[in-house]
Amino acid sequence: MADHDDPYRLSGRYLDIMIAGWWDHHGAAVAEALRELPPGSGPVVDAGAGGGQGTRLIARTLPDVPVLAVEPSPVLVAVLLSRAADDPGLRARVTVDGDDLLAADLPDRIGGMVMANLIGHFSPHERDRLWEDLAPRLAPGAFVLLNLPRPTEPEPVERSRMSEVTVGGRTYVGWAGAEPAGPERLTWHMTYQTCEGDRVLSSDEVHYDWWTVSEAGLRAETAPHGLTVVPHGPAEADLYKIIRES
Ligand SMILES: C[S@@+](CC[C@H](N)C(=O)[O-])C[C@H]1O[C@@H](n2cnc3c(N)ncnc32)[C@H](O)[C@@H]1O
């Protein structure tokens, strides 16, 4: 979108291969939650879908459900659209919307939503708008499934290698570290290297802001909208269902 300030303009080319490990670890827990969604209740939305790792999981776990993948970063929309178009099982049911979630024209009734690795892109004020908008759209029994990535309070994160993926003769290495940038705010400092043997062929530096959200904070901000927070799956997945109270 024209007014979406895209933090993935440079890193989007690496995101999909590097976030695949998160889905390898936590995909089963996400799928287990998806199977609890009420059937026949409308499309399931993959919000901030990235390259579509989650979109594919939703479509494969719920084979009769339409999926709406909302993703504003043009480079990631390209990955997502190709992933959806390439797989006949996805192509018939996955709709890709290139909007910012805050501006997207969502269906009046949704059967659930996944917000994986996304929440820190929204300020407290934006999250309040989101809960206000989403609560009445959730079908009875439906929920938003999200994770609260650590740290959930602003604290330094020592720089470390977060990912290393080899494709053909090249290895793509991601480094990440963070520092507090104010109340409920972090700045992440990322480096994405393309290596061949011992040689670093290219290196991209990316810095972006991230809002921290704790479980207690999530409970406090969703409750006024008639939403209840329920932890889901193993603690290390940091997954939560945000359920509309009936
Ligand atoms: C860390 S990536 C996670 C991608 C995907 N959910 C996954 O887990 O594989 C965060 C994603 O959120 C998207 N995003 C950032 N701000 C957004 C917004 N305002 N509305 C919708 N998506 C947004 C980014 O473009 C990016 O694709």
GROMACS .gro file of C-alpha atoms and ligand atoms in nm:
model
  273
    1MET     CA    1   0.000   0.000   0.000
    2ALA     CA    2   0.113   0.351  -0.078
    3ASP     CA    3   0.126   0.462   0.288
    4HIS     CA    4   0.252   0.135   0.437
    5ASP     CA    5   0.611   0.194   0.550
    6ASP     CA    6   0.747  -0.149   0.459
    7PRO     CA    7   1.010  -0.278   0.706
    8TYR     CA    8   1.059  -0.584   0.479
    9ARG     CA    9   1.159  -0.390   0.167
   10LEU     CA   10   1.513  -0.533   0.191
   11SER     CA   11   1.468  -0.834   0.419
   12GLY     CA   12   1.154  -0.967   0.247
   13ARG     CA   13   1.366  -1.168   0.007
   14TYR     CA   14   1.507  -1.368   0.302
   15LEU     CA   15   1.206  -1.378   0.532
   16ASP     CA   16   1.026  -1.679   0.391
   17ILE     CA   17   1.325  -1.915   0.396
   18MET     CA   18   1.437  -1.794   0.738
   19ILE     CA   19   1.099  -1.811   0.911
   20ALA     CA   20   1.038  -2.166   0.784
   21GLY     CA   21   1.211  -2.297   1.100
   22TRP     CA   22   0.948  -2.129   1.320
   23TRP     CA   23   0.676  -2.313   1.126
   24ASP     CA   24   0.869  -2.642   1.150
   25HIS     CA   25   0.873  -2.603   1.530
   26HIS     CA   26   0.529  -2.460   1.593
   27GLY     CA   27   0.319  -2.555   1.288
   28ALA     CA   28   0.171  -2.857   1.466
   29ALA     CA   29   0.047  -2.642   1.755
   30VAL     CA   30  -0.098  -2.388   1.511
   31ALA     CA   31  -0.272  -2.669   1.317
   32GLU     CA   32  -0.415  -2.810   1.639
   33ALA     CA   33  -0.574  -2.472   1.717
   34LEU     CA   34  -0.704  -2.437   1.362
   35ARG     CA   35  -0.890  -2.767   1.396
   36GLU     CA   36  -1.082  -2.615   1.690
   37LEU     CA   37  -1.227  -2.335   1.475
   38PRO     CA   38  -1.602  -2.363   1.414
   39PRO     CA   39  -1.665  -2.517   1.070
   40GLY     CA   40  -1.861  -2.330   0.804
   41SER     CA   41  -1.814  -1.992   0.971
   42GLY     CA   42  -1.651  -1.795   0.693
   43PRO     CA   43  -1.298  -1.741   0.566
   44VAL     CA   44  -0.996  -1.781   0.789
   45VAL     CA   45  -0.768  -1.478   0.761
   46ASP     CA   46  -0.390  -1.505   0.764
   47ALA     CA   47  -0.297  -1.155   0.877
   48GLY     CA   48   0.053  -1.038   0.784
   49ALA     CA   49   0.090  -1.360   0.590
   50GLY     CA   50   0.446  -1.297   0.474
   51GLY     CA   51   0.540  -1.552   0.209
   52GLY     CA   52   0.248  -1.777   0.305
   53GLN     CA   53   0.395  -2.049   0.527
   54GLY     CA   54   0.094  -2.004   0.755
   55THR     CA   55  -0.148  -1.959   0.464
   56ARG     CA   56  -0.045  -2.299   0.330
   57LEU     CA   57  -0.084  -2.457   0.672
   58ILE     CA   58  -0.434  -2.310   0.715
   59ALA     CA   59  -0.541  -2.429   0.370
   60ARG     CA   60  -0.404  -2.778   0.421
   61THR     CA   61  -0.543  -2.815   0.774
   62LEU     CA   62  -0.890  -2.686   0.683
   63PRO     CA   63  -0.944  -2.823   0.333
   64ASP     CA   64  -1.293  -2.679   0.281
   65VAL     CA   65  -1.234  -2.330   0.412
   66PRO     CA   66  -1.161  -2.018   0.203
   67VAL     CA   67  -0.844  -1.841   0.317
   68LEU     CA   68  -0.780  -1.468   0.294
   69ALA     CA   69  -0.409  -1.381   0.316
   70VAL     CA   70  -0.346  -1.014   0.395
   71GLU     CA   71   0.010  -0.897   0.332
   72PRO     CA   72   0.120  -0.540   0.253
   73SER     CA   73   0.488  -0.589   0.163
   74PRO     CA   74   0.518  -0.609  -0.219
   75VAL     CA   75   0.818  -0.842  -0.210
   76LEU     CA   76   0.634  -1.081   0.023
   77VAL     CA   77   0.312  -1.057  -0.178
   78ALA     CA   78   0.516  -1.188  -0.473
   79VAL     CA   79   0.629  -1.491  -0.272
   80LEU     CA   80   0.280  -1.547  -0.130
   81LEU     CA   81   0.104  -1.519  -0.465
   82SER     CA   82   0.347  -1.762  -0.628
   83ARG     CA   83   0.307  -2.009  -0.342
   84ALA     CA   84  -0.074  -1.991  -0.373
   85ALA     CA   85  -0.076  -2.009  -0.752
   86ASP     CA   86   0.166  -2.303  -0.772
   87ASP     CA   87  -0.038  -2.542  -0.560
   88PRO     CA   88  -0.377  -2.642  -0.705
   89GLY     CA   89  -0.509  -2.707  -0.353
   90LEU     CA   90  -0.431  -2.348  -0.255
   91ARG     CA   91  -0.502  -2.176  -0.583
   92ALA     CA   92  -0.874  -2.247  -0.570
   93ARG     CA   93  -0.920  -2.118  -0.213
   94VAL     CA   94  -0.652  -1.863  -0.121
   95THR     CA   95  -0.722  -1.497  -0.191
   96VAL     CA   96  -0.429  -1.257  -0.155
   97ASP     CA   97  -0.495  -0.901  -0.041
   98GLY     CA   98  -0.202  -0.657  -0.054
   99ASP     CA   99  -0.343  -0.423   0.211
  100ASP     CA  100  -0.221  -0.317   0.550
  101LEU     CA  101  -0.439  -0.509   0.799
  102LEU     CA  102  -0.556  -0.179   0.947
  103ALA     CA  103  -0.689  -0.071   0.606
  104ALA     CA  104  -0.803  -0.408   0.469
  105ASP     CA  105  -1.164  -0.459   0.373
  106LEU     CA  106  -1.226  -0.770   0.583
  107PRO     CA  107  -1.543  -0.982   0.551
  108ASP     CA  108  -1.817  -0.902   0.804
  109ARG     CA  109  -1.794  -1.255   0.937
  110ILE     CA  110  -1.467  -1.447   0.971
  111GLY     CA  111  -1.415  -1.803   1.086
  112GLY     CA  112  -1.084  -1.724   1.253
  113MET     CA  113  -0.759  -1.535   1.211
  114VAL     CA  114  -0.391  -1.620   1.239
  115MET     CA  115  -0.150  -1.341   1.332
  116ALA     CA  116   0.183  -1.521   1.341
  117ASN     CA  117   0.496  -1.322   1.422
  118LEU     CA  118   0.303  -1.001   1.357
  119ILE     CA  119   0.178  -0.832   1.673
  120GLY     CA  120   0.489  -0.619   1.736
  121HIS     CA  121   0.425  -0.421   1.420
  122PHE     CA  122   0.122  -0.257   1.583
  123SER     CA  123   0.133   0.020   1.841
  124PRO     CA  124  -0.099   0.001   2.144
  125HIS     CA  125  -0.334   0.246   1.974
  126GLU     CA  126  -0.336   0.040   1.652
  127ARG     CA  127  -0.400  -0.280   1.848
  128ASP     CA  128  -0.695  -0.115   2.019
  129ARG     CA  129  -0.837  -0.029   1.675
  130LEU     CA  130  -0.777  -0.387   1.563
  131TRP     CA  131  -0.956  -0.551   1.858
  132GLU     CA  132  -1.243  -0.306   1.813
  133ASP     CA  133  -1.270  -0.397   1.447
  134LEU     CA  134  -1.215  -0.774   1.480
  135ALA     CA  135  -1.436  -0.859   1.780
  136PRO     CA  136  -1.772  -0.820   1.602
  137ARG     CA  137  -1.647  -1.001   1.291
  138LEU     CA  138  -1.547  -1.321   1.474
  139ALA     CA  139  -1.804  -1.596   1.428
  140PRO     CA  140  -1.930  -1.761   1.750
  141GLY     CA  141  -1.652  -1.988   1.876
  142ALA     CA  142  -1.395  -1.833   1.642
  143PHE     CA  143  -1.072  -1.677   1.763
  144VAL     CA  144  -0.757  -1.493   1.665
  145LEU     CA  145  -0.449  -1.711   1.711
  146LEU     CA  146  -0.130  -1.516   1.770
  147ASN     CA  147   0.211  -1.551   1.928
  148LEU     CA  148   0.380  -1.304   2.159
  149PRO     CA  149   0.744  -1.322   2.047
  150ARG     CA  150   1.005  -1.283   2.321
  151PRO     CA  151   1.114  -1.060   2.477
  152THR     CA  152   0.772  -0.936   2.583
  153GLU     CA  153   0.926  -0.641   2.770
  154PRO     CA  154   1.189  -0.401   2.631
  155GLU     CA  155   1.523  -0.560   2.718
  156PRO     CA  156   1.849  -0.605   2.528
  157VAL     CA  157   1.876  -0.911   2.306
  158GLU     CA  158   2.234  -1.015   2.244
  159ARG     CA  159   2.321  -1.040   1.878
  160SER     CA  160   2.316  -1.400   1.757
  161ARG     CA  161   2.280  -1.606   1.442
  162MET     CA  162   1.907  -1.661   1.411
  163SER     CA  163   1.899  -1.858   1.090
  164GLU     CA  164   2.116  -2.027   0.830
  165VAL     CA  165   1.970  -2.175   0.514
  166THR     CA  166   2.161  -2.330   0.226
  167VAL     CA  167   2.010  -2.320  -0.121
  168GLY     CA  168   2.229  -2.459  -0.396
  169GLY     CA  169   2.584  -2.335  -0.359
  170ARG     CA  170   2.495  -2.041  -0.134
  171THR     CA  171   2.414  -2.004   0.232
  172TYR     CA  172   2.188  -1.728   0.365
  173VAL     CA  173   2.271  -1.627   0.721
  174GLY     CA  174   2.054  -1.404   0.939
  175TRP     CA  175   2.181  -1.226   1.251
  176ALA     CA  176   1.957  -1.051   1.502
  177GLY     CA  177   2.000  -0.838   1.812
  178ALA     CA  178   1.779  -0.579   1.978
  179GLU     CA  179   1.789  -0.290   2.222
  180PRO     CA  180   1.516  -0.115   2.419
  181ALA     CA  181   1.384   0.190   2.241
  182GLY     CA  182   1.138   0.322   2.499
  183PRO     CA  183   0.844   0.192   2.697
  184GLU     CA  184   0.709  -0.119   2.518
  185ARG     CA  185   0.950  -0.066   2.229
  186LEU     CA  186   1.251  -0.246   2.087
  187THR     CA  187   1.470  -0.172   1.790
  188TRP     CA  188   1.585  -0.487   1.613
  189HIS     CA  189   1.916  -0.480   1.428
  190MET     CA  190   1.935  -0.749   1.162
  191THR     CA  191   2.205  -0.853   0.918
  192TYR     CA  192   2.132  -1.079   0.621
  193GLN     CA  193   2.440  -1.228   0.456
  194THR     CA  194   2.469  -1.427   0.136
  195CYS     CA  195   2.776  -1.654   0.157
  196GLU     CA  196   2.957  -1.891  -0.076
  197GLY     CA  197   3.205  -2.102   0.116
  198ASP     CA  198   3.396  -1.859   0.338
  199ARG     CA  199   3.315  -1.558   0.124
  200VAL     CA  200   3.041  -1.312   0.215
  201LEU     CA  201   2.900  -1.208  -0.121
  202SER     CA  202   2.657  -0.950   0.012
  203SER     CA  203   2.532  -0.817   0.341
  204ASP     CA  204   2.213  -0.623   0.411
  205GLU     CA  205   2.161  -0.430   0.734
  206VAL     CA  206   1.804  -0.374   0.844
  207HIS     CA  207   1.675  -0.195   1.154
  208TYR     CA  208   1.312  -0.191   1.254
  209ASP     CA  209   1.095  -0.100   1.550
  210TRP     CA  210   0.890  -0.358   1.735
  211TRP     CA  211   0.628  -0.309   2.007
  212THR     CA  212   0.658  -0.555   2.293
  213VAL     CA  213   0.335  -0.708   2.429
  214SER     CA  214   0.312  -0.923   2.743
  215GLU     CA  215   0.038  -1.175   2.820
  216ALA     CA  216  -0.093  -0.948   3.097
  217GLY     CA  217  -0.092  -0.653   2.859
  218LEU     CA  218  -0.276  -0.852   2.595
  219ARG     CA  219  -0.543  -0.955   2.848
  220ALA     CA  220  -0.588  -0.597   2.967
  221GLU     CA  221  -0.622  -0.447   2.620
  222THR     CA  222  -0.855  -0.713   2.473
  223ALA     CA  223  -1.096  -0.746   2.769
  224PRO     CA  224  -1.276  -0.413   2.701
  225HIS     CA  225  -1.364  -0.551   2.357
  226GLY     CA  226  -1.528  -0.864   2.501
  227LEU     CA  227  -1.227  -1.081   2.414
  228THR     CA  228  -1.063  -1.344   2.634
  229VAL     CA  229  -0.700  -1.459   2.608
  230VAL     CA  230  -0.633  -1.833   2.640
  231PRO     CA  231  -0.280  -1.979   2.612
  232HIS     CA  232  -0.248  -2.251   2.352
  233GLY     CA  233   0.002  -2.533   2.301
  234PRO     CA  234   0.347  -2.572   2.455
  235ALA     CA  235   0.469  -2.270   2.654
  236GLU     CA  236   0.773  -2.225   2.429
  237ALA     CA  237   0.544  -2.154   2.132
  238ASP     CA  238   0.406  -1.842   2.310
  239LEU     CA  239   0.074  -1.896   2.132
  240TYR     CA  240  -0.256  -1.748   2.248
  241LYS     CA  241  -0.615  -1.769   2.134
  242ILE     CA  242  -0.813  -1.448   2.160
  243ILE     CA  243  -1.169  -1.565   2.186
  244ARG     CA  244  -1.486  -1.365   2.152
  245GLU     CA  245  -1.698  -1.406   2.464
  246SER     CA  246  -2.043  -1.525   2.366
  247LIG     C1  247   0.781  -1.151   1.075
  247LIG     S1  248   0.678  -1.147   0.935
  247LIG     C2  249   0.573  -1.289   0.963
  247LIG     C3  250   0.513  -1.343   0.836
  247LIG     C4  251   0.420  -1.461   0.856
  247LIG     N1  252   0.307  -1.430   0.941
  247LIG     C5  253   0.496  -1.579   0.910
  247LIG     O1  254   0.492  -1.601   1.031
  247LIG     O2  255   0.559  -1.652   0.831
  247LIG     C6  256   0.568  -1.013   0.969
  247LIG     C7  257   0.475  -0.986   0.852
  247LIG     O3  258   0.380  -0.888   0.891
  247LIG     C8  259   0.358  -0.802   0.782
  247LIG     N2  260   0.306  -0.673   0.832
  247LIG     C9  261   0.374  -0.571   0.889
  247LIG     N3  262   0.291  -0.468   0.916
  247LIG    C10  263   0.168  -0.509   0.877
  247LIG    C11  264   0.041  -0.448   0.877
  247LIG     N4  265   0.023  -0.323   0.925
  247LIG     N5  266  -0.065  -0.516   0.827
  247LIG    C12  267  -0.048  -0.643   0.778
  247LIG     N6  268   0.071  -0.706   0.776
  247LIG    C13  269   0.177  -0.639   0.824
  247LIG    C14  270   0.494  -0.788   0.718
  247LIG     O4  271   0.488  -0.734   0.589
  247LIG    C15  272   0.544  -0.931   0.728
  247LIG     O5  273   0.506  -1.009   0.618
   0.00000   0.00000   0.00000
